[in-house]
Structure formats: structure tokens, C-alpha cells
Amino acid sequence: MKNFFLLLFFVIGCVKLTAQQVADTLYNPPITNPEYKTGQGSVVYIDEGHHNFHTKDGRYTAFSRVLGRDGYRVKSYQGPFEKSHLKTGKILVISNALNERNIGAWHVPTPSAFTSTEIETVQQWVSEGGSLFLIADHMPMAGAATDLAKAFGFEFTNGFVFNRNSQGPAFFDLKDTTLVESTITNGKSLKEKVRQIASFTGQAFKIPEDATSILRFKEDYVNVLPDTAWVFNEKTPSYPVKGWSQGAYKKHGAGKVVVFGEAAMFSAQIAGPNKIKMGMNNPVAPENYQLLLNIIHWLDGKLE
């Protein structure tokens, strides 16, 4: 384990070097056959009412632009979740929400970002036909979304997942079944089929029996549970997560839910003085944007 924590210290150093992140406004992947004509698609709300780390015109600028180029109407969702507001959209994206307590204080406790009333409202909205895309990264964002995830049967862990043998992105590949072949990974044609995905640290979670895994960890990944984000030592609890997920989906009543435990993989950012590309724009992640489109198409009922 000593070597593992030395590896973590190296990873932490890399994170500090890339702490200043800005949206990559030049990221422009090919979309040859948009799902809708410009501005005529379903409404996709991106939550901005819960101290979110990722917002429509912030760290999820590329996320929003990719969907916009596919014809979707992407809008910010402000304020608490209310049924009357939710029903004006088709898809709700929640990425890295936080409780007010944890703004600038990434340590335990990490209470829910959502009230019990909001969780009940979202659950009912999905049951009646809404589509939820819930993304919650490593601690403390995982902790802040635990109660909402639990309402749909997903068991979040308020930690970090790492490869115990190497640093850098995590790769999920069809060849070793860590990327699971499914409706979402196959897309609507061979051109949309996803074969490898990269993620950039996050959490591991357990999925309910009625869910299908998309990203599945192999035996060399461990879950590390610090009291404070990015602060690790040899006493920090850790355990293997072979078979756990970092992405999964399911139907819930008349609606649909997609859950991911890593957010940067759907962003496109420039980080640090060396302008390192992080997210969909990284050369190691050329298919990430297609996975994003496939997820949205499934949530929208265009991919069955």
C-alpha cells in the first residue's frame, strides 16, 4: 500500500498543477447527422440551482454546445426542483451539485445538495416520464448526491476511485468488457458505436439489479475514502471495487435514469499553464462525445 499512496501523491501534484480550468471554446467534434434541426429538439435542462461545479456556460460549455449542435435546446435550470418547472423540459442534467456547507470546504460531513421534497419531486417526475442524467464526481460531490441516487436504487460512495498500479485516466474498453456493450454504447449505427472511453478520476458506485452498467471497473481499481478531498495517508480507508460501476442506466416507471460517477469526461477544458486538455478534447478520449450523444438520445427516446 505504501507504493499506492506514493502514487496518489503524484496524482495530487498533477491535479494542483491543473487546478485552473477554463472551457475549451475551440472544441468542435464532428456531428454529421444531427438528431434535430437547429433549435427544434427536446429541452435539456442543466441544473444550476445547487451550487453546481459544472454549469451550462461554465465547465460544461462544450457539453452544452455538443448537444446544441445536435439540435437540442439546452437551458439552465435555476432554483429548487419543482414539478411545474421540470415538466417544461424532457431531460434534466445534474452535474456535481453541492450543499452550501461544502462550498470551499471539501471535507466531511457532506450533506445532501437537495431537500427531501426536491428528491421526491424529481423521483415522481421521472416516474411519470421524465429523464434524469445524474453525474456526481469524487468526494464531496458524491456525498452531496447520495440521497438522490438512492431514490433510484444507486449506492454512491463518498470517495475517490484509483488504479492501484498506474496514474492517469481510467480506460474502459469493449475488448476487456470494462466498457459494456449495450443499447447506449451501440448507438443507432456502426458510426455511433463506442469502443473505448476515458474518465478522469471520480467515484465508484453499486447499481440496482434493474440497471445496466456502461463503465465497469476491473480488479486493479480501489476506492479510497478520505475525510478531506485530495488528502490521503496510509490510514485512509480503501477497498477494491472490481465489478462496480462508473456509469449505468435504467428505466424508472415511465421515465429513464442515467448515472455517472465522473464529470470531466463530458467536459472539454484547458487546464494549467501548459494548457493541458481535460475531457472530451483530450486525445485519449476521442469517443467520449459520442457516448454523451448516445446517452442523450436514449434519454430522449430516440435510441431503444
PDB file of C-alpha atoms in Angstrom, residues 67-285:
ATOM      1  CA  LEU A  67     -25.999  18.976 -27.620  1.00  0.00           C
ATOM      2  CA  GLY A  68     -26.925  22.294 -29.246  1.00  0.00           C
ATOM      3  CA  ARG A  69     -25.244  21.248 -32.487  1.00  0.00           C
ATOM      4  CA  ASP A  70     -27.311  18.050 -32.306  1.00  0.00           C
ATOM      5  CA  GLY A  71     -30.427  20.231 -32.332  1.00  0.00           C
ATOM      6  CA  TYR A  72     -31.293  20.177 -28.626  1.00  0.00           C
ATOM      7  CA  ARG A  73     -32.490  23.248 -26.771  1.00  0.00           C
ATOM      8  CA  VAL A  74     -30.125  23.447 -23.814  1.00  0.00           C
ATOM      9  CA  LYS A  75     -31.203  25.689 -20.946  1.00  0.00           C
ATOM     10  CA  SER A  76     -30.071  26.474 -17.410  1.00  0.00           C
ATOM     11  CA  TYR A  77     -32.289  25.304 -14.567  1.00  0.00           C
ATOM     12  CA  GLN A  78     -32.322  27.807 -11.729  1.00  0.00           C
ATOM     13  CA  GLY A  79     -33.753  27.368  -8.249  1.00  0.00           C
ATOM     14  CA  PRO A  80     -35.175  24.320  -6.465  1.00  0.00           C
ATOM     15  CA  PHE A  81     -36.706  21.401  -8.340  1.00  0.00           C
ATOM     16  CA  GLU A  82     -40.426  21.957  -8.802  1.00  0.00           C
ATOM     17  CA  LYS A  83     -42.766  19.787 -10.832  1.00  0.00           C
ATOM     18  CA  SER A  84     -44.276  22.711 -12.734  1.00  0.00           C
ATOM     19  CA  HIS A  85     -40.812  23.758 -13.923  1.00  0.00           C
ATOM     20  CA  LEU A  86     -39.478  20.269 -14.605  1.00  0.00           C
ATOM     21  CA  LYS A  87     -42.400  19.355 -16.853  1.00  0.00           C
ATOM     22  CA  THR A  88     -41.362  22.085 -19.318  1.00  0.00           C
ATOM     23  CA  GLY A  89     -38.271  20.021 -20.191  1.00  0.00           C
ATOM     24  CA  LYS A  90     -37.559  16.454 -21.346  1.00  0.00           C
ATOM     25  CA  ILE A  91     -34.122  15.824 -19.817  1.00  0.00           C
ATOM     26  CA  LEU A  92     -32.647  17.098 -16.551  1.00  0.00           C
ATOM     27  CA  VAL A  93     -28.847  17.059 -16.200  1.00  0.00           C
ATOM     28  CA  ILE A  94     -27.428  17.413 -12.687  1.00  0.00           C
ATOM     29  CA  SER A  95     -23.640  17.589 -12.550  1.00  0.00           C
ATOM     30  CA  ASN A  96     -21.632  17.923  -9.339  1.00  0.00           C
ATOM     31  CA  ALA A  97     -24.159  19.615  -7.111  1.00  0.00           C
ATOM     32  CA  LEU A  98     -23.022  20.658  -3.627  1.00  0.00           C
ATOM     33  CA  ASN A  99     -24.595  21.555  -0.337  1.00  0.00           C
ATOM     34  CA  GLU A 100     -23.912  25.163   0.623  1.00  0.00           C
ATOM     35  CA  ARG A 101     -21.905  23.893   3.587  1.00  0.00           C
ATOM     36  CA  ASN A 102     -19.241  22.414   1.314  1.00  0.00           C
ATOM     37  CA  ILE A 103     -18.582  25.431  -0.897  1.00  0.00           C
ATOM     38  CA  GLY A 104     -14.843  25.910  -0.476  1.00  0.00           C
ATOM     39  CA  ALA A 105     -14.838  23.274   2.276  1.00  0.00           C
ATOM     40  CA  TRP A 106     -14.344  19.883   0.665  1.00  0.00           C
ATOM     41  CA  HIS A 107     -14.376  17.766   3.806  1.00  0.00           C
ATOM     42  CA  VAL A 108     -16.876  15.692   5.761  1.00  0.00           C
ATOM     43  CA  PRO A 109     -19.684  15.988   6.575  1.00  0.00           C
ATOM     44  CA  THR A 110     -21.081  16.307   3.059  1.00  0.00           C
ATOM     45  CA  PRO A 111     -24.860  16.730   3.433  1.00  0.00           C
ATOM     46  CA  SER A 112     -27.297  16.390   0.553  1.00  0.00           C
ATOM     47  CA  ALA A 113     -27.415  19.133  -2.047  1.00  0.00           C
ATOM     48  CA  PHE A 114     -31.150  18.524  -2.340  1.00  0.00           C
ATOM     49  CA  THR A 115     -34.012  18.688   0.115  1.00  0.00           C
ATOM     50  CA  SER A 116     -36.165  15.616   0.716  1.00  0.00           C
ATOM     51  CA  THR A 117     -39.017  17.433  -1.051  1.00  0.00           C
ATOM     52  CA  GLU A 118     -36.852  18.026  -4.144  1.00  0.00           C
ATOM     53  CA  ILE A 119     -35.779  14.375  -4.226  1.00  0.00           C
ATOM     54  CA  GLU A 120     -39.399  13.248  -4.037  1.00  0.00           C
ATOM     55  CA  THR A 121     -40.325  15.737  -6.771  1.00  0.00           C
ATOM     56  CA  VAL A 122     -37.586  14.528  -9.141  1.00  0.00           C
ATOM     57  CA  GLN A 123     -38.420  10.888  -8.458  1.00  0.00           C
ATOM     58  CA  GLN A 124     -42.092  11.482  -9.244  1.00  0.00           C
ATOM     59  CA  TRP A 125     -41.233  13.496 -12.378  1.00  0.00           C
ATOM     60  CA  VAL A 126     -39.087  10.625 -13.674  1.00  0.00           C
ATOM     61  CA  SER A 127     -41.726   8.045 -12.770  1.00  0.00           C
ATOM     62  CA  GLU A 128     -44.208   9.983 -14.888  1.00  0.00           C
ATOM     63  CA  GLY A 129     -41.918  10.081 -17.942  1.00  0.00           C
ATOM     64  CA  GLY A 130     -39.048  12.483 -17.249  1.00  0.00           C
ATOM     65  CA  SER A 131     -35.410  11.649 -17.970  1.00  0.00           C
ATOM     66  CA  LEU A 132     -32.626  12.245 -15.440  1.00  0.00           C
ATOM     67  CA  PHE A 133     -28.884  12.368 -16.163  1.00  0.00           C
ATOM     68  CA  LEU A 134     -27.223  12.424 -12.730  1.00  0.00           C
ATOM     69  CA  ILE A 135     -23.458  12.987 -12.617  1.00  0.00           C
ATOM     70  CA  ALA A 136     -21.611  13.082  -9.295  1.00  0.00           C
ATOM     71  CA  ASP A 137     -17.843  13.091  -9.114  1.00  0.00           C
ATOM     72  CA  HIS A 138     -15.497  12.140  -6.288  1.00  0.00           C
ATOM     73  CA  MET A 139     -15.938  13.360  -2.735  1.00  0.00           C
ATOM     74  CA  PRO A 140     -17.628  15.721  -1.724  1.00  0.00           C
ATOM     75  CA  MET A 141     -19.909  15.745  -4.791  1.00  0.00           C
ATOM     76  CA  ALA A 142     -20.685  12.044  -4.390  1.00  0.00           C
ATOM     77  CA  GLY A 143     -21.814  12.631  -0.830  1.00  0.00           C
ATOM     78  CA  ALA A 144     -23.991  15.547  -1.866  1.00  0.00           C
ATOM     79  CA  ALA A 145     -25.856  13.376  -4.398  1.00  0.00           C
ATOM     80  CA  THR A 146     -26.056  10.160  -2.356  1.00  0.00           C
ATOM     81  CA  ASP A 147     -29.675  10.609  -1.239  1.00  0.00           C
ATOM     82  CA  LEU A 148     -30.895  11.446  -4.744  1.00  0.00           C
ATOM     83  CA  ALA A 149     -29.063   8.460  -6.241  1.00  0.00           C
ATOM     84  CA  LYS A 150     -30.502   6.190  -3.530  1.00  0.00           C
ATOM     85  CA  ALA A 151     -34.036   7.204  -4.539  1.00  0.00           C
ATOM     86  CA  PHE A 152     -33.369   5.363  -7.825  1.00  0.00           C
ATOM     87  CA  GLY A 153     -31.527   2.408  -6.274  1.00  0.00           C
ATOM     88  CA  PHE A 154     -27.908   3.502  -6.845  1.00  0.00           C
ATOM     89  CA  GLU A 155     -25.426   3.307  -3.961  1.00  0.00           C
ATOM     90  CA  PHE A 156     -22.874   6.125  -4.131  1.00  0.00           C
ATOM     91  CA  THR A 157     -19.588   6.130  -2.209  1.00  0.00           C
ATOM     92  CA  ASN A 158     -18.141   9.401  -0.994  1.00  0.00           C
ATOM     93  CA  GLY A 159     -14.590   8.736  -2.099  1.00  0.00           C
ATOM     94  CA  PHE A 160     -12.120   8.558  -4.962  1.00  0.00           C
ATOM     95  CA  VAL A 161     -11.505   5.611  -7.264  1.00  0.00           C
ATOM     96  CA  PHE A 162      -7.935   4.992  -8.452  1.00  0.00           C
ATOM     97  CA  ASN A 163      -5.958   2.404 -10.371  1.00  0.00           C
ATOM     98  CA  ARG A 164      -3.613   0.951  -7.762  1.00  0.00           C
ATOM     99  CA  ASN A 165      -0.889   0.328 -10.343  1.00  0.00           C
ATOM    100  CA  SER A 166      -0.810   3.407 -12.559  1.00  0.00           C
ATOM    101  CA  GLN A 167      -1.696   7.091 -12.725  1.00  0.00           C
ATOM    102  CA  GLY A 168      -3.622   8.928 -15.394  1.00  0.00           C
ATOM    103  CA  PRO A 169      -7.062   8.480 -16.961  1.00  0.00           C
ATOM    104  CA  ALA A 170      -9.095   5.328 -16.493  1.00  0.00           C
ATOM    105  CA  PHE A 171      -9.823   3.469 -19.719  1.00  0.00           C
ATOM    106  CA  PHE A 172     -12.931   1.387 -20.355  1.00  0.00           C
ATOM    107  CA  ASP A 173     -12.791  -0.842 -23.436  1.00  0.00           C
ATOM    108  CA  LEU A 174     -15.152  -3.228 -25.210  1.00  0.00           C
ATOM    109  CA  LYS A 175     -12.257  -5.664 -25.647  1.00  0.00           C
ATOM    110  CA  ASP A 176     -11.974  -6.399 -21.921  1.00  0.00           C
ATOM    111  CA  THR A 177     -15.681  -5.745 -21.195  1.00  0.00           C
ATOM    112  CA  THR A 178     -14.913  -2.826 -18.864  1.00  0.00           C
ATOM    113  CA  LEU A 179     -16.956  -0.873 -21.418  1.00  0.00           C
ATOM    114  CA  VAL A 180     -20.127  -2.946 -21.533  1.00  0.00           C
ATOM    115  CA  GLU A 181     -21.803  -3.425 -24.895  1.00  0.00           C
ATOM    116  CA  SER A 182     -25.349  -2.133 -24.609  1.00  0.00           C
ATOM    117  CA  THR A 183     -28.067  -0.108 -26.316  1.00  0.00           C
ATOM    118  CA  ILE A 184     -26.262   3.085 -25.338  1.00  0.00           C
ATOM    119  CA  THR A 185     -22.750   2.034 -26.364  1.00  0.00           C
ATOM    120  CA  ASN A 186     -24.009   0.632 -29.688  1.00  0.00           C
ATOM    121  CA  GLY A 187     -25.858   3.795 -30.741  1.00  0.00           C
ATOM    122  CA  LYS A 188     -28.113   3.750 -33.785  1.00  0.00           C
ATOM    123  CA  SER A 189     -25.439   2.673 -36.289  1.00  0.00           C
ATOM    124  CA  LEU A 190     -21.854   1.464 -36.573  1.00  0.00           C
ATOM    125  CA  LYS A 191     -20.757   5.099 -36.854  1.00  0.00           C
ATOM    126  CA  GLU A 192     -22.219   5.766 -33.406  1.00  0.00           C
ATOM    127  CA  LYS A 193     -20.825   2.627 -31.760  1.00  0.00           C
ATOM    128  CA  VAL A 194     -18.481   3.448 -28.854  1.00  0.00           C
ATOM    129  CA  ARG A 195     -15.469   1.190 -28.319  1.00  0.00           C
ATOM    130  CA  GLN A 196     -13.306   2.949 -25.710  1.00  0.00           C
ATOM    131  CA  ILE A 197     -13.973   5.650 -23.120  1.00  0.00           C
ATOM    132  CA  ALA A 198     -11.623   7.581 -20.840  1.00  0.00           C
ATOM    133  CA  SER A 199     -12.534   9.072 -17.475  1.00  0.00           C
ATOM    134  CA  PHE A 200     -10.530  11.397 -15.263  1.00  0.00           C
ATOM    135  CA  THR A 201     -10.900  10.283 -11.628  1.00  0.00           C
ATOM    136  CA  GLY A 202     -14.260  10.082  -9.880  1.00  0.00           C
ATOM    137  CA  GLN A 203     -16.203   7.679  -7.702  1.00  0.00           C
ATOM    138  CA  ALA A 204     -17.279   4.051  -7.947  1.00  0.00           C
ATOM    139  CA  PHE A 205     -20.838   3.031  -7.136  1.00  0.00           C
ATOM    140  CA  LYS A 206     -23.088  -0.022  -6.889  1.00  0.00           C
ATOM    141  CA  ILE A 207     -26.055  -0.365  -9.217  1.00  0.00           C
ATOM    142  CA  PRO A 208     -29.502  -1.895  -8.637  1.00  0.00           C
ATOM    143  CA  GLU A 209     -30.480  -5.210 -10.231  1.00  0.00           C
ATOM    144  CA  ASP A 210     -32.659  -3.497 -12.837  1.00  0.00           C
ATOM    145  CA  ALA A 211     -29.821  -1.246 -14.082  1.00  0.00           C
ATOM    146  CA  THR A 212     -27.296  -1.913 -16.860  1.00  0.00           C
ATOM    147  CA  SER A 213     -23.658  -0.984 -16.349  1.00  0.00           C
ATOM    148  CA  ILE A 214     -21.854   1.043 -19.018  1.00  0.00           C
ATOM    149  CA  LEU A 215     -18.458   1.530 -17.348  1.00  0.00           C
ATOM    150  CA  ARG A 216     -17.319  -1.325 -15.105  1.00  0.00           C
ATOM    151  CA  PHE A 217     -14.135  -1.412 -13.022  1.00  0.00           C
ATOM    152  CA  LYS A 218     -11.679  -4.281 -13.209  1.00  0.00           C
ATOM    153  CA  GLU A 219      -9.624  -5.751 -10.381  1.00  0.00           C
ATOM    154  CA  ASP A 220      -6.854  -3.126 -10.228  1.00  0.00           C
ATOM    155  CA  TYR A 221      -9.137  -0.303  -9.024  1.00  0.00           C
ATOM    156  CA  VAL A 222      -9.636   0.690  -5.403  1.00  0.00           C
ATOM    157  CA  ASN A 223     -11.982   3.074  -3.640  1.00  0.00           C
ATOM    158  CA  VAL A 224     -10.269   5.498  -1.242  1.00  0.00           C
ATOM    159  CA  LEU A 225     -12.362   7.330   1.369  1.00  0.00           C
ATOM    160  CA  PRO A 226     -10.605  10.392   2.817  1.00  0.00           C
ATOM    161  CA  ASP A 227     -12.157  12.829   5.300  1.00  0.00           C
ATOM    162  CA  THR A 228     -10.921  15.726   3.135  1.00  0.00           C
ATOM    163  CA  ALA A 229     -10.735  15.803  -0.654  1.00  0.00           C
ATOM    164  CA  TRP A 230      -7.279  15.008  -2.036  1.00  0.00           C
ATOM    165  CA  VAL A 231      -5.804  14.360   1.437  1.00  0.00           C
ATOM    166  CA  PHE A 232      -4.621  10.759   1.737  1.00  0.00           C
ATOM    167  CA  ASN A 233      -2.340   8.798   4.046  1.00  0.00           C
ATOM    168  CA  GLU A 234      -1.745   5.150   4.934  1.00  0.00           C
ATOM    169  CA  LYS A 235      -4.644   5.234   7.414  1.00  0.00           C
ATOM    170  CA  THR A 236      -7.162   6.364   4.795  1.00  0.00           C
ATOM    171  CA  PRO A 237      -9.732   3.553   4.301  1.00  0.00           C
ATOM    172  CA  SER A 238      -9.629   1.829   0.926  1.00  0.00           C
ATOM    173  CA  TYR A 239     -11.017  -1.338  -0.639  1.00  0.00           C
ATOM    174  CA  PRO A 240     -11.257  -2.989  -4.090  1.00  0.00           C
ATOM    175  CA  VAL A 241     -14.185  -2.204  -6.381  1.00  0.00           C
ATOM    176  CA  LYS A 242     -13.965  -4.917  -9.028  1.00  0.00           C
ATOM    177  CA  GLY A 243     -17.287  -5.065 -10.866  1.00  0.00           C
ATOM    178  CA  TRP A 244     -18.548  -1.722  -9.531  1.00  0.00           C
ATOM    179  CA  SER A 245     -19.726   0.949 -11.962  1.00  0.00           C
ATOM    180  CA  GLN A 246     -18.794   4.453 -13.005  1.00  0.00           C
ATOM    181  CA  GLY A 247     -21.702   4.687 -15.424  1.00  0.00           C
ATOM    182  CA  ALA A 248     -25.061   2.894 -15.672  1.00  0.00           C
ATOM    183  CA  TYR A 249     -28.665   3.330 -16.800  1.00  0.00           C
ATOM    184  CA  LYS A 250     -32.166   2.055 -16.075  1.00  0.00           C
ATOM    185  CA  LYS A 251     -35.845   2.715 -16.608  1.00  0.00           C
ATOM    186  CA  HIS A 252     -37.830   4.049 -13.671  1.00  0.00           C
ATOM    187  CA  GLY A 253     -41.577   3.896 -14.047  1.00  0.00           C
ATOM    188  CA  ALA A 254     -42.404   5.663 -17.310  1.00  0.00           C
ATOM    189  CA  GLY A 255     -39.064   7.534 -17.231  1.00  0.00           C
ATOM    190  CA  LYS A 256     -35.339   6.919 -17.536  1.00  0.00           C
ATOM    191  CA  VAL A 257     -32.215   7.461 -15.458  1.00  0.00           C
ATOM    192  CA  VAL A 258     -28.535   7.565 -16.415  1.00  0.00           C
ATOM    193  CA  VAL A 259     -25.987   7.834 -13.608  1.00  0.00           C
ATOM    194  CA  PHE A 260     -22.257   8.586 -13.906  1.00  0.00           C
ATOM    195  CA  GLY A 261     -19.578   8.925 -11.243  1.00  0.00           C
ATOM    196  CA  GLU A 262     -17.240  11.234 -13.174  1.00  0.00           C
ATOM    197  CA  ALA A 263     -17.978  14.625 -14.720  1.00  0.00           C
ATOM    198  CA  ALA A 264     -14.834  15.790 -16.530  1.00  0.00           C
ATOM    199  CA  MET A 265     -15.214  13.065 -19.155  1.00  0.00           C
ATOM    200  CA  PHE A 266     -18.172  15.023 -20.590  1.00  0.00           C
ATOM    201  CA  SER A 267     -16.426  18.395 -20.443  1.00  0.00           C
ATOM    202  CA  ALA A 268     -13.721  19.956 -22.619  1.00  0.00           C
ATOM    203  CA  GLN A 269     -11.347  22.094 -20.583  1.00  0.00           C
ATOM    204  CA  ILE A 270      -7.940  23.692 -20.798  1.00  0.00           C
ATOM    205  CA  ALA A 271      -6.023  23.356 -17.543  1.00  0.00           C
ATOM    206  CA  GLY A 272      -2.915  24.957 -16.089  1.00  0.00           C
ATOM    207  CA  PRO A 273      -0.082  26.960 -17.616  1.00  0.00           C
ATOM    208  CA  ASN A 274       0.737  24.120 -20.019  1.00  0.00           C
ATOM    209  CA  LYS A 275      -2.843  24.233 -21.361  1.00  0.00           C
ATOM    210  CA  ILE A 276      -3.468  20.552 -20.800  1.00  0.00           C
ATOM    211  CA  LYS A 277      -6.649  19.309 -22.445  1.00  0.00           C
ATOM    212  CA  MET A 278      -9.010  17.630 -19.992  1.00  0.00           C
ATOM    213  CA  GLY A 279     -12.183  15.823 -21.007  1.00  0.00           C
ATOM    214  CA  MET A 280     -13.699  15.138 -24.422  1.00  0.00           C
ATOM    215  CA  ASN A 281     -10.976  17.252 -26.057  1.00  0.00           C
ATOM    216  CA  ASN A 282      -8.160  15.090 -24.696  1.00  0.00           C
ATOM    217  CA  PRO A 283      -6.531  12.956 -27.429  1.00  0.00           C
ATOM    218  CA  VAL A 284      -7.090   9.821 -25.304  1.00  0.00           C
ATOM    219  CA  ALA A 285     -10.877  10.406 -25.265  1.00  0.00           C
TER     220      ALA A 285
END
